[in-house]
XYZ file of C-alpha atoms in Angstrom:
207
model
C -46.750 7.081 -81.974
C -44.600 3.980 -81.492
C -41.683 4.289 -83.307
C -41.080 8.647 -82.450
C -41.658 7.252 -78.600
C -38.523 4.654 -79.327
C -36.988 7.151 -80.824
C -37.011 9.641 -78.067
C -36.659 6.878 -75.571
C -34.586 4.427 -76.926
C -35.825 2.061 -74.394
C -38.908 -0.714 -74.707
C -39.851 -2.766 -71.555
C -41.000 -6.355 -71.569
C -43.032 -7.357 -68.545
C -43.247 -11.730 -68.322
C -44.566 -12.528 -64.899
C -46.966 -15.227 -63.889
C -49.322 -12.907 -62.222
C -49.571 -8.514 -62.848
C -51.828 -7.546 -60.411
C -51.605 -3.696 -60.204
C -50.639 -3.070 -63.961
C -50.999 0.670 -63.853
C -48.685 0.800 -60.751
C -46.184 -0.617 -62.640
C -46.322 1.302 -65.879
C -46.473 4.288 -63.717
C -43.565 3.116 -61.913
C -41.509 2.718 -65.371
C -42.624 5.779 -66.663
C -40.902 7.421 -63.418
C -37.673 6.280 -64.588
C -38.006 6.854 -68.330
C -39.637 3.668 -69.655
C -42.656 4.950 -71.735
C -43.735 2.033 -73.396
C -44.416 -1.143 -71.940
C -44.919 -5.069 -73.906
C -46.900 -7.480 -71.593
C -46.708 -10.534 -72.968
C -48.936 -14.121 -73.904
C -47.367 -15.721 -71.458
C -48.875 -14.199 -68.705
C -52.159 -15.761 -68.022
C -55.382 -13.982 -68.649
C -52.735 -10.746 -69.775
C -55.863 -9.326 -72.189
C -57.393 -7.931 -68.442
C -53.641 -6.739 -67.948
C -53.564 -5.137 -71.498
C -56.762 -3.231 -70.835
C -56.487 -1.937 -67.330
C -53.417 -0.613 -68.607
C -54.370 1.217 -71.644
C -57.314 2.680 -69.135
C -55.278 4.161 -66.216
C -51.494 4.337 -67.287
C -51.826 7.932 -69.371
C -48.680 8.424 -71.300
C -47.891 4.850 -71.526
C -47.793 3.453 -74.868
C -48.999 -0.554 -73.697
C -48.575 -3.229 -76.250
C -48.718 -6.874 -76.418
C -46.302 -9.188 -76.837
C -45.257 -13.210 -77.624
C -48.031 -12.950 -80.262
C -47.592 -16.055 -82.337
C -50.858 -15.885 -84.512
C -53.694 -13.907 -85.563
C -55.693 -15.055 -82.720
C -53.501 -13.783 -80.539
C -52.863 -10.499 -82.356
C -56.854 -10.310 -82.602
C -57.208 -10.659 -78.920
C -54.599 -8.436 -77.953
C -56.055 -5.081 -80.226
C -59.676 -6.196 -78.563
C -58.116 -5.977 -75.401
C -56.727 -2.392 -76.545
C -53.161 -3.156 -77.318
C -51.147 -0.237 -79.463
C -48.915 -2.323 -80.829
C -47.932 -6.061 -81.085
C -44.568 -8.159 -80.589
C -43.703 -11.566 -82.448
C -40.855 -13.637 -81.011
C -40.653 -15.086 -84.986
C -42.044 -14.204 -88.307
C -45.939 -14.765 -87.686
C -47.862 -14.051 -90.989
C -50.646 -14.306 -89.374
C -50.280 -11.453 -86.869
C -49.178 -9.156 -89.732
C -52.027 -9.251 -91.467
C -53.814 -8.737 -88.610
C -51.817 -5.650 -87.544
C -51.462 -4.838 -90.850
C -55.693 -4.792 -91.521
C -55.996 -2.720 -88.049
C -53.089 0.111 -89.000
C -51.001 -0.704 -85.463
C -47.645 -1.224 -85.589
C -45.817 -4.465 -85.452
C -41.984 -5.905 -84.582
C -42.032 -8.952 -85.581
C -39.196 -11.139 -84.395
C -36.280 -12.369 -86.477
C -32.150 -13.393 -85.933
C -31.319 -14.245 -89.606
C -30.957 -11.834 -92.860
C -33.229 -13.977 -94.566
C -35.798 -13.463 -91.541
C -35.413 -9.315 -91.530
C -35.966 -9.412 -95.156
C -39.381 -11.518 -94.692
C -40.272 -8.901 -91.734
C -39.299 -6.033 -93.411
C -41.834 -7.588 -96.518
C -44.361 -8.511 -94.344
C -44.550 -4.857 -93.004
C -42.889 -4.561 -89.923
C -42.431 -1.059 -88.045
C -39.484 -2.332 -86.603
C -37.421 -5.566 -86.310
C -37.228 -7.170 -82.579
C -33.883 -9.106 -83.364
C -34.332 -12.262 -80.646
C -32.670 -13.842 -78.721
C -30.480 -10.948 -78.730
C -28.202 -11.973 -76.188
C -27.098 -15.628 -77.922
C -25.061 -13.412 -81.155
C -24.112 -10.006 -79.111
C -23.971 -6.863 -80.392
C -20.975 -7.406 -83.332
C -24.239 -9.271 -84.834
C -26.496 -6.204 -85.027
C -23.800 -3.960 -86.577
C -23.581 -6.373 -88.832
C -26.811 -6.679 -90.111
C -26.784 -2.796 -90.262
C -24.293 -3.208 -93.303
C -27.171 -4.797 -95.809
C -30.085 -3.142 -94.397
C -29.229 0.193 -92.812
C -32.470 1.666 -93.084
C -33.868 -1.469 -91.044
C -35.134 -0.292 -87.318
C -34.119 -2.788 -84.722
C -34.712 -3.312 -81.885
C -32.420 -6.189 -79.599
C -34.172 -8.153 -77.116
C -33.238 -11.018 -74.446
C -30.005 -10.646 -72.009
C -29.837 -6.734 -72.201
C -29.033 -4.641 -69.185
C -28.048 -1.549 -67.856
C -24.110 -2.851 -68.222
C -24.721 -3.403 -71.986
C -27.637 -1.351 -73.224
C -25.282 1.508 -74.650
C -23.262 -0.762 -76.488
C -26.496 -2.083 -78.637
C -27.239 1.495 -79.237
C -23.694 2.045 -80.495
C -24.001 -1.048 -83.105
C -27.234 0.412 -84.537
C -30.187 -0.354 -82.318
C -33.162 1.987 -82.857
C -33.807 1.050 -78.706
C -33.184 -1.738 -76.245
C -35.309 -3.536 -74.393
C -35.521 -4.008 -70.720
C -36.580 -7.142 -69.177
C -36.420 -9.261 -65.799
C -32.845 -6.715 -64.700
C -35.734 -4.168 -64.730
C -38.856 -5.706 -64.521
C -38.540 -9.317 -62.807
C -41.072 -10.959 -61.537
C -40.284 -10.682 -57.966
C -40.235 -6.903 -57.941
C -43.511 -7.343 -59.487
C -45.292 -9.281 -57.033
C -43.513 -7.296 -54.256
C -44.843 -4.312 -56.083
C -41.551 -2.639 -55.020
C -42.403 0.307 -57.358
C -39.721 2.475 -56.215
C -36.837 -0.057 -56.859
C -38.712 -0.845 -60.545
C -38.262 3.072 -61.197
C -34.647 2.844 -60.084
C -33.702 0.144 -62.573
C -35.925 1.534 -65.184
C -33.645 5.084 -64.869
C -30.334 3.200 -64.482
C -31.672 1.425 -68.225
C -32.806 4.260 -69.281
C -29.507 6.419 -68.566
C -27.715 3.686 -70.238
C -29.181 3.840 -73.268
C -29.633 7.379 -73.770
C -25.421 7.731 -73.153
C -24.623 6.012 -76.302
């Protein structure tokens, strides 16, 4: 379910804010402008409530959890209903746990040596972070030795560069605060959320 959604898509959004009070608003709002699945991450206190109101009210969303560092945290993001996890590094841990439970898993990584350990550790896809420090030249090149690697880029991606990481071999990019900051979010400015989300979107689907 994941990876055909990226496929179709080509776009992933990442949701860090201190405080998501009307979760299904949101998703709904992304899914307006072409954002099907949505990553709320650890770092948003008490996101397993997030996670779950999600997965009960936003239908066609695919919700997932992400800035899992550890099987605890990949254990209490699948009880809290999460469809897949995200790794900001190579977390052993939260592979096997994904791994056990059959839902997929990106687990983060920059360096060859780190896609090869994801790739072994049984990722559906590689989230190549912090995406914006190396640039796109960086992903094509990592397409030479492993071109049947999905990956997916994430940190400093926009509307202005999203079709260029599609060009250099991205299975989808990932939108984050140009799309979904945390202002808009506590605004709940739905409407301008939906906007960006399409302008990503579009983007993306160009290249």
């Amino acid at each position: 379910m994941l990876i055909p959604a990226l496929e179709q898509d080509r776009t992933l959004a990442v949701v860090r804010a201190p405080r998501i009070d009307d979760p299904i608003a949101l998703c709904r709002a992304l899914a307006a402008g072409g954002i099907r699945t949505v990553e709320f991450t650890f770092t948003t206190p008490g996101v397993e409530a997030v996670i779950a109101e999600a997965v009960r009210g936003a239908d066609g969303v695919i919700i997932g959890a992400g800035t899992v560092t550890d099987a605890r945290s990949a254990e209490a993001a699948l009880a809290a209903g999460a469809q897949f996890l995200v790794t900001p590094g190579i977390s052993e841990g939260a592979a096997g746990v994904a791994r056990d439970a059959g839902v997929p898993i990106l687990l983060g990584a920059l360096t060859p040596s780190e896609v090869m350990r994801a790739v072994a550790l049984g990722a559906a896809a590689v989230k190549i972070f912090p995406a914006g420090l190396v640039g796109p030249a960086y992903l094509a090149d990592l397409r030479g030795p492993f071109p049947d690697v999905r990956v997916v880029p994430s940190g400093g991606l926009d509307a202005g560069n999203a079709a260029e990481w599609m060009r250099a071999g991205a299975l989808a990019v990932t939108a984050g605060t140009s799309v979904v900051g945390a202002a808009r979010i506590q605004a709940g400015d739905w409407a301008d959320v939906t906007e960006r989300a399409r302008e990503f979107s579009a983007a993306a689907l160009s290249a």
